Amino acid sequence: MAIDVRNQITDALKIHTAMPKSKEFISSESDTDSDSEPKPKKKKTEKKEEKKPEKTESPKKSSGGAEKGPGGEMMFQLARMRYATVSEFRGKVMVGIREYYEKDGEMRPGKKGISLPMDQWKRLKDQIDDIDQAVKDMS
């Protein structure tokens, strides 16, 4: 009897230490109760398919050349996949310039870009004449 208990503990420890890093469930040979096994996880692709109709494929046009983005931000196209945006982040208005990319028919913001808070945006606007002059001098 004591040897049986020792063998069961040893077997349980072997299963525990030999588990793969994924979160898949491994049943031992002695487990025959299928009700105790957890349900398999849903595939990520299923979730993405469900979310597709909710998101807009491209920004919607509005007056003045501005487009309304999927997050409610105003988007002004500068180049094919580059936009200047006016958005709100944590209650503060931000002006950004960012490259976008397309994935699964959706426009998504890329890594390349900058968002300026209002004080920096105002400083940039105040210096725009000097910046234009510097561009003229270099070209």
PDB file of C-alpha atoms in Angstrom:
ATOM      1  CA  MET A   1       0.000   0.000   0.000  1.00  0.00           C
ATOM      2  CA  ALA A   2       2.764   2.480   0.898  1.00  0.00           C
ATOM      3  CA  ILE A   3       4.603   1.625  -2.317  1.00  0.00           C
ATOM      4  CA  ASP A   4       1.439   2.391  -4.330  1.00  0.00           C
ATOM      5  CA  VAL A   5       1.144   5.841  -2.749  1.00  0.00           C
ATOM      6  CA  ARG A   6       4.850   6.491  -3.326  1.00  0.00           C
ATOM      7  CA  ASN A   7       4.500   5.498  -7.000  1.00  0.00           C
ATOM      8  CA  GLN A   8       1.505   7.790  -7.441  1.00  0.00           C
ATOM      9  CA  ILE A   9       3.384  10.730  -5.923  1.00  0.00           C
ATOM     10  CA  THR A  10       6.439  10.004  -8.075  1.00  0.00           C
ATOM     11  CA  ASP A  11       4.257   9.814 -11.189  1.00  0.00           C
ATOM     12  CA  ALA A  12       2.531  13.091 -10.300  1.00  0.00           C
ATOM     13  CA  LEU A  13       5.893  14.808  -9.807  1.00  0.00           C
ATOM     14  CA  LYS A  14       7.157  13.511 -13.158  1.00  0.00           C
ATOM     15  CA  ILE A  15       4.107  14.898 -14.949  1.00  0.00           C
ATOM     16  CA  HIS A  16       4.424  18.218 -13.158  1.00  0.00           C
ATOM     17  CA  THR A  17       8.122  18.680 -13.946  1.00  0.00           C
ATOM     18  CA  ALA A  18       7.801  17.453 -17.541  1.00  0.00           C
ATOM     19  CA  MET A  19       4.991  19.841 -18.485  1.00  0.00           C
ATOM     20  CA  PRO A  20       5.520  21.897 -21.623  1.00  0.00           C
ATOM     21  CA  LYS A  21       5.780  25.676 -21.367  1.00  0.00           C
ATOM     22  CA  SER A  22       2.484  26.129 -23.186  1.00  0.00           C
ATOM     23  CA  LYS A  23      -0.707  26.134 -21.184  1.00  0.00           C
ATOM     24  CA  GLU A  24      -2.072  22.982 -22.781  1.00  0.00           C
ATOM     25  CA  PHE A  25      -3.580  20.413 -20.436  1.00  0.00           C
ATOM     26  CA  ILE A  26      -1.823  17.059 -20.199  1.00  0.00           C
ATOM     27  CA  SER A  27      -3.787  14.201 -18.731  1.00  0.00           C
ATOM     28  CA  SER A  28      -2.133  11.224 -17.120  1.00  0.00           C
ATOM     29  CA  GLU A  29      -2.991   7.693 -18.142  1.00  0.00           C
ATOM     30  CA  SER A  30      -4.949   7.166 -14.927  1.00  0.00           C
ATOM     31  CA  ASP A  31      -7.279  10.122 -15.619  1.00  0.00           C
ATOM     32  CA  THR A  32     -10.324   8.819 -17.459  1.00  0.00           C
ATOM     33  CA  ASP A  33     -12.790  11.511 -16.387  1.00  0.00           C
ATOM     34  CA  SER A  34     -13.170  13.771 -19.447  1.00  0.00           C
ATOM     35  CA  ASP A  35     -15.331  16.273 -17.515  1.00  0.00           C
ATOM     36  CA  SER A  36     -12.340  17.460 -15.480  1.00  0.00           C
ATOM     37  CA  GLU A  37     -10.363  18.542 -18.565  1.00  0.00           C
ATOM     38  CA  PRO A  38     -10.482  22.259 -19.348  1.00  0.00           C
ATOM     39  CA  LYS A  39     -12.039  23.407 -22.599  1.00  0.00           C
ATOM     40  CA  PRO A  40      -9.587  24.269 -25.381  1.00  0.00           C
ATOM     41  CA  LYS A  41      -8.874  27.954 -25.875  1.00  0.00           C
ATOM     42  CA  LYS A  42     -10.480  29.809 -28.746  1.00  0.00           C
ATOM     43  CA  LYS A  43      -8.208  30.600 -31.646  1.00  0.00           C
ATOM     44  CA  LYS A  44      -7.066  34.194 -31.992  1.00  0.00           C
ATOM     45  CA  THR A  45      -8.119  34.175 -35.623  1.00  0.00           C
ATOM     46  CA  GLU A  46     -11.727  33.639 -34.534  1.00  0.00           C
ATOM     47  CA  LYS A  47     -11.597  36.747 -32.352  1.00  0.00           C
ATOM     48  CA  LYS A  48     -10.084  38.842 -35.154  1.00  0.00           C
ATOM     49  CA  GLU A  49     -12.822  37.780 -37.543  1.00  0.00           C
ATOM     50  CA  GLU A  50     -15.451  38.871 -35.030  1.00  0.00           C
ATOM     51  CA  LYS A  51     -13.815  42.289 -34.581  1.00  0.00           C
ATOM     52  CA  LYS A  52     -13.376  43.035 -38.293  1.00  0.00           C
ATOM     53  CA  PRO A  53     -16.867  44.432 -38.917  1.00  0.00           C
ATOM     54  CA  GLU A  54     -16.542  46.799 -35.936  1.00  0.00           C
ATOM     55  CA  LYS A  55     -13.488  48.626 -37.296  1.00  0.00           C
ATOM     56  CA  THR A  56     -13.526  50.911 -40.290  1.00  0.00           C
ATOM     57  CA  GLU A  57     -11.310  50.054 -43.211  1.00  0.00           C
ATOM     58  CA  SER A  58     -10.158  53.615 -43.881  1.00  0.00           C
ATOM     59  CA  PRO A  59     -10.722  57.079 -42.451  1.00  0.00           C
ATOM     60  CA  LYS A  60     -14.036  58.721 -43.383  1.00  0.00           C
ATOM     61  CA  LYS A  61     -14.032  62.010 -45.277  1.00  0.00           C
ATOM     62  CA  SER A  62     -15.460  65.143 -43.713  1.00  0.00           C
ATOM     63  CA  SER A  63     -15.385  68.816 -44.640  1.00  0.00           C
ATOM     64  CA  GLY A  64     -12.152  70.785 -45.125  1.00  0.00           C
ATOM     65  CA  GLY A  65      -9.976  67.875 -46.322  1.00  0.00           C
ATOM     66  CA  ALA A  66      -9.982  66.273 -42.889  1.00  0.00           C
ATOM     67  CA  GLU A  67     -10.957  62.659 -42.378  1.00  0.00           C
ATOM     68  CA  LYS A  68     -12.350  61.090 -39.251  1.00  0.00           C
ATOM     69  CA  GLY A  69     -10.242  58.135 -38.135  1.00  0.00           C
ATOM     70  CA  PRO A  70     -11.456  54.920 -36.514  1.00  0.00           C
ATOM     71  CA  GLY A  71     -10.635  56.264 -33.038  1.00  0.00           C
ATOM     72  CA  GLY A  72     -12.512  59.541 -33.584  1.00  0.00           C
ATOM     73  CA  GLU A  73      -9.363  61.560 -34.321  1.00  0.00           C
ATOM     74  CA  MET A  74      -9.232  64.062 -37.179  1.00  0.00           C
ATOM     75  CA  MET A  75      -6.781  62.959 -39.865  1.00  0.00           C
ATOM     76  CA  PHE A  76      -5.184  65.144 -42.552  1.00  0.00           C
ATOM     77  CA  GLN A  77      -3.412  63.219 -45.306  1.00  0.00           C
ATOM     78  CA  LEU A  78       0.136  64.403 -46.009  1.00  0.00           C
ATOM     79  CA  ALA A  79       1.297  61.535 -48.233  1.00  0.00           C
ATOM     80  CA  ARG A  80      -0.045  58.135 -49.258  1.00  0.00           C
ATOM     81  CA  MET A  81       0.300  56.567 -45.777  1.00  0.00           C
ATOM     82  CA  ARG A  82       1.316  59.590 -43.665  1.00  0.00           C
ATOM     83  CA  TYR A  83      -1.178  61.691 -41.735  1.00  0.00           C
ATOM     84  CA  ALA A  84      -1.252  64.678 -39.410  1.00  0.00           C
ATOM     85  CA  THR A  85      -3.777  63.990 -36.665  1.00  0.00           C
ATOM     86  CA  VAL A  86      -5.601  65.882 -33.961  1.00  0.00           C
ATOM     87  CA  SER A  87      -6.657  63.568 -31.168  1.00  0.00           C
ATOM     88  CA  GLU A  88      -7.260  63.381 -27.459  1.00  0.00           C
ATOM     89  CA  PHE A  89      -5.084  61.331 -25.110  1.00  0.00           C
ATOM     90  CA  ARG A  90      -5.764  61.168 -21.376  1.00  0.00           C
ATOM     91  CA  GLY A  91      -7.897  64.289 -21.615  1.00  0.00           C
ATOM     92  CA  LYS A  92      -5.277  66.354 -23.488  1.00  0.00           C
ATOM     93  CA  VAL A  93      -5.437  67.444 -27.126  1.00  0.00           C
ATOM     94  CA  MET A  94      -2.461  66.189 -29.146  1.00  0.00           C
ATOM     95  CA  VAL A  95      -1.241  67.017 -32.658  1.00  0.00           C
ATOM     96  CA  GLY A  96       0.613  64.188 -34.320  1.00  0.00           C
ATOM     97  CA  ILE A  97       2.352  63.232 -37.527  1.00  0.00           C
ATOM     98  CA  ARG A  98       2.526  59.500 -38.070  1.00  0.00           C
ATOM     99  CA  GLU A  99       3.015  56.870 -40.742  1.00  0.00           C
ATOM    100  CA  TYR A 100       0.263  54.297 -41.062  1.00  0.00           C
ATOM    101  CA  TYR A 101       0.196  50.787 -42.478  1.00  0.00           C
ATOM    102  CA  GLU A 102      -2.570  48.527 -43.670  1.00  0.00           C
ATOM    103  CA  LYS A 103      -3.266  45.154 -42.078  1.00  0.00           C
ATOM    104  CA  ASP A 104      -6.323  42.998 -42.727  1.00  0.00           C
ATOM    105  CA  GLY A 105      -7.915  45.867 -44.649  1.00  0.00           C
ATOM    106  CA  GLU A 106      -7.539  48.279 -41.717  1.00  0.00           C
ATOM    107  CA  MET A 107      -5.365  51.357 -41.360  1.00  0.00           C
ATOM    108  CA  ARG A 108      -3.219  51.142 -38.241  1.00  0.00           C
ATOM    109  CA  PRO A 109      -0.728  53.644 -36.791  1.00  0.00           C
ATOM    110  CA  GLY A 110       2.920  52.668 -37.194  1.00  0.00           C
ATOM    111  CA  LYS A 111       5.909  53.185 -34.919  1.00  0.00           C
ATOM    112  CA  LYS A 112       7.275  56.132 -36.883  1.00  0.00           C
ATOM    113  CA  GLY A 113       5.703  59.336 -35.703  1.00  0.00           C
ATOM    114  CA  ILE A 114       5.407  61.971 -33.023  1.00  0.00           C
ATOM    115  CA  SER A 115       2.586  63.441 -30.961  1.00  0.00           C
ATOM    116  CA  LEU A 116       2.942  66.971 -29.661  1.00  0.00           C
ATOM    117  CA  PRO A 117       1.017  68.374 -26.704  1.00  0.00           C
ATOM    118  CA  MET A 118      -0.566  71.797 -27.252  1.00  0.00           C
ATOM    119  CA  ASP A 119       2.317  73.824 -25.750  1.00  0.00           C
ATOM    120  CA  GLN A 120       4.844  72.228 -28.138  1.00  0.00           C
ATOM    121  CA  TRP A 121       2.445  72.556 -31.073  1.00  0.00           C
ATOM    122  CA  LYS A 122       2.109  76.302 -30.371  1.00  0.00           C
ATOM    123  CA  ARG A 123       5.915  76.677 -30.193  1.00  0.00           C
ATOM    124  CA  LEU A 124       6.272  74.896 -33.526  1.00  0.00           C
ATOM    125  CA  LYS A 125       3.660  77.168 -35.122  1.00  0.00           C
ATOM    126  CA  ASP A 126       5.448  80.260 -33.747  1.00  0.00           C
ATOM    127  CA  GLN A 127       8.698  79.107 -35.376  1.00  0.00           C
ATOM    128  CA  ILE A 128       7.245  78.071 -38.736  1.00  0.00           C
ATOM    129  CA  ASP A 129       8.470  81.231 -40.532  1.00  0.00           C
ATOM    130  CA  ASP A 130      12.032  80.609 -39.300  1.00  0.00           C
ATOM    131  CA  ILE A 131      11.792  76.970 -40.353  1.00  0.00           C
ATOM    132  CA  ASP A 132      10.543  77.988 -43.824  1.00  0.00           C
ATOM    133  CA  GLN A 133      13.457  80.393 -44.163  1.00  0.00           C
ATOM    134  CA  ALA A 134      15.948  77.690 -43.172  1.00  0.00           C
ATOM    135  CA  VAL A 135      14.442  75.361 -45.787  1.00  0.00           C
ATOM    136  CA  LYS A 136      14.775  78.082 -48.448  1.00  0.00           C
ATOM    137  CA  ASP A 137      18.390  78.726 -47.447  1.00  0.00           C
ATOM    138  CA  MET A 138      19.295  75.042 -47.755  1.00  0.00           C
ATOM    139  CA  SER A 139      17.571  74.417 -51.093  1.00  0.00           C
TER     140      SER A 139
END
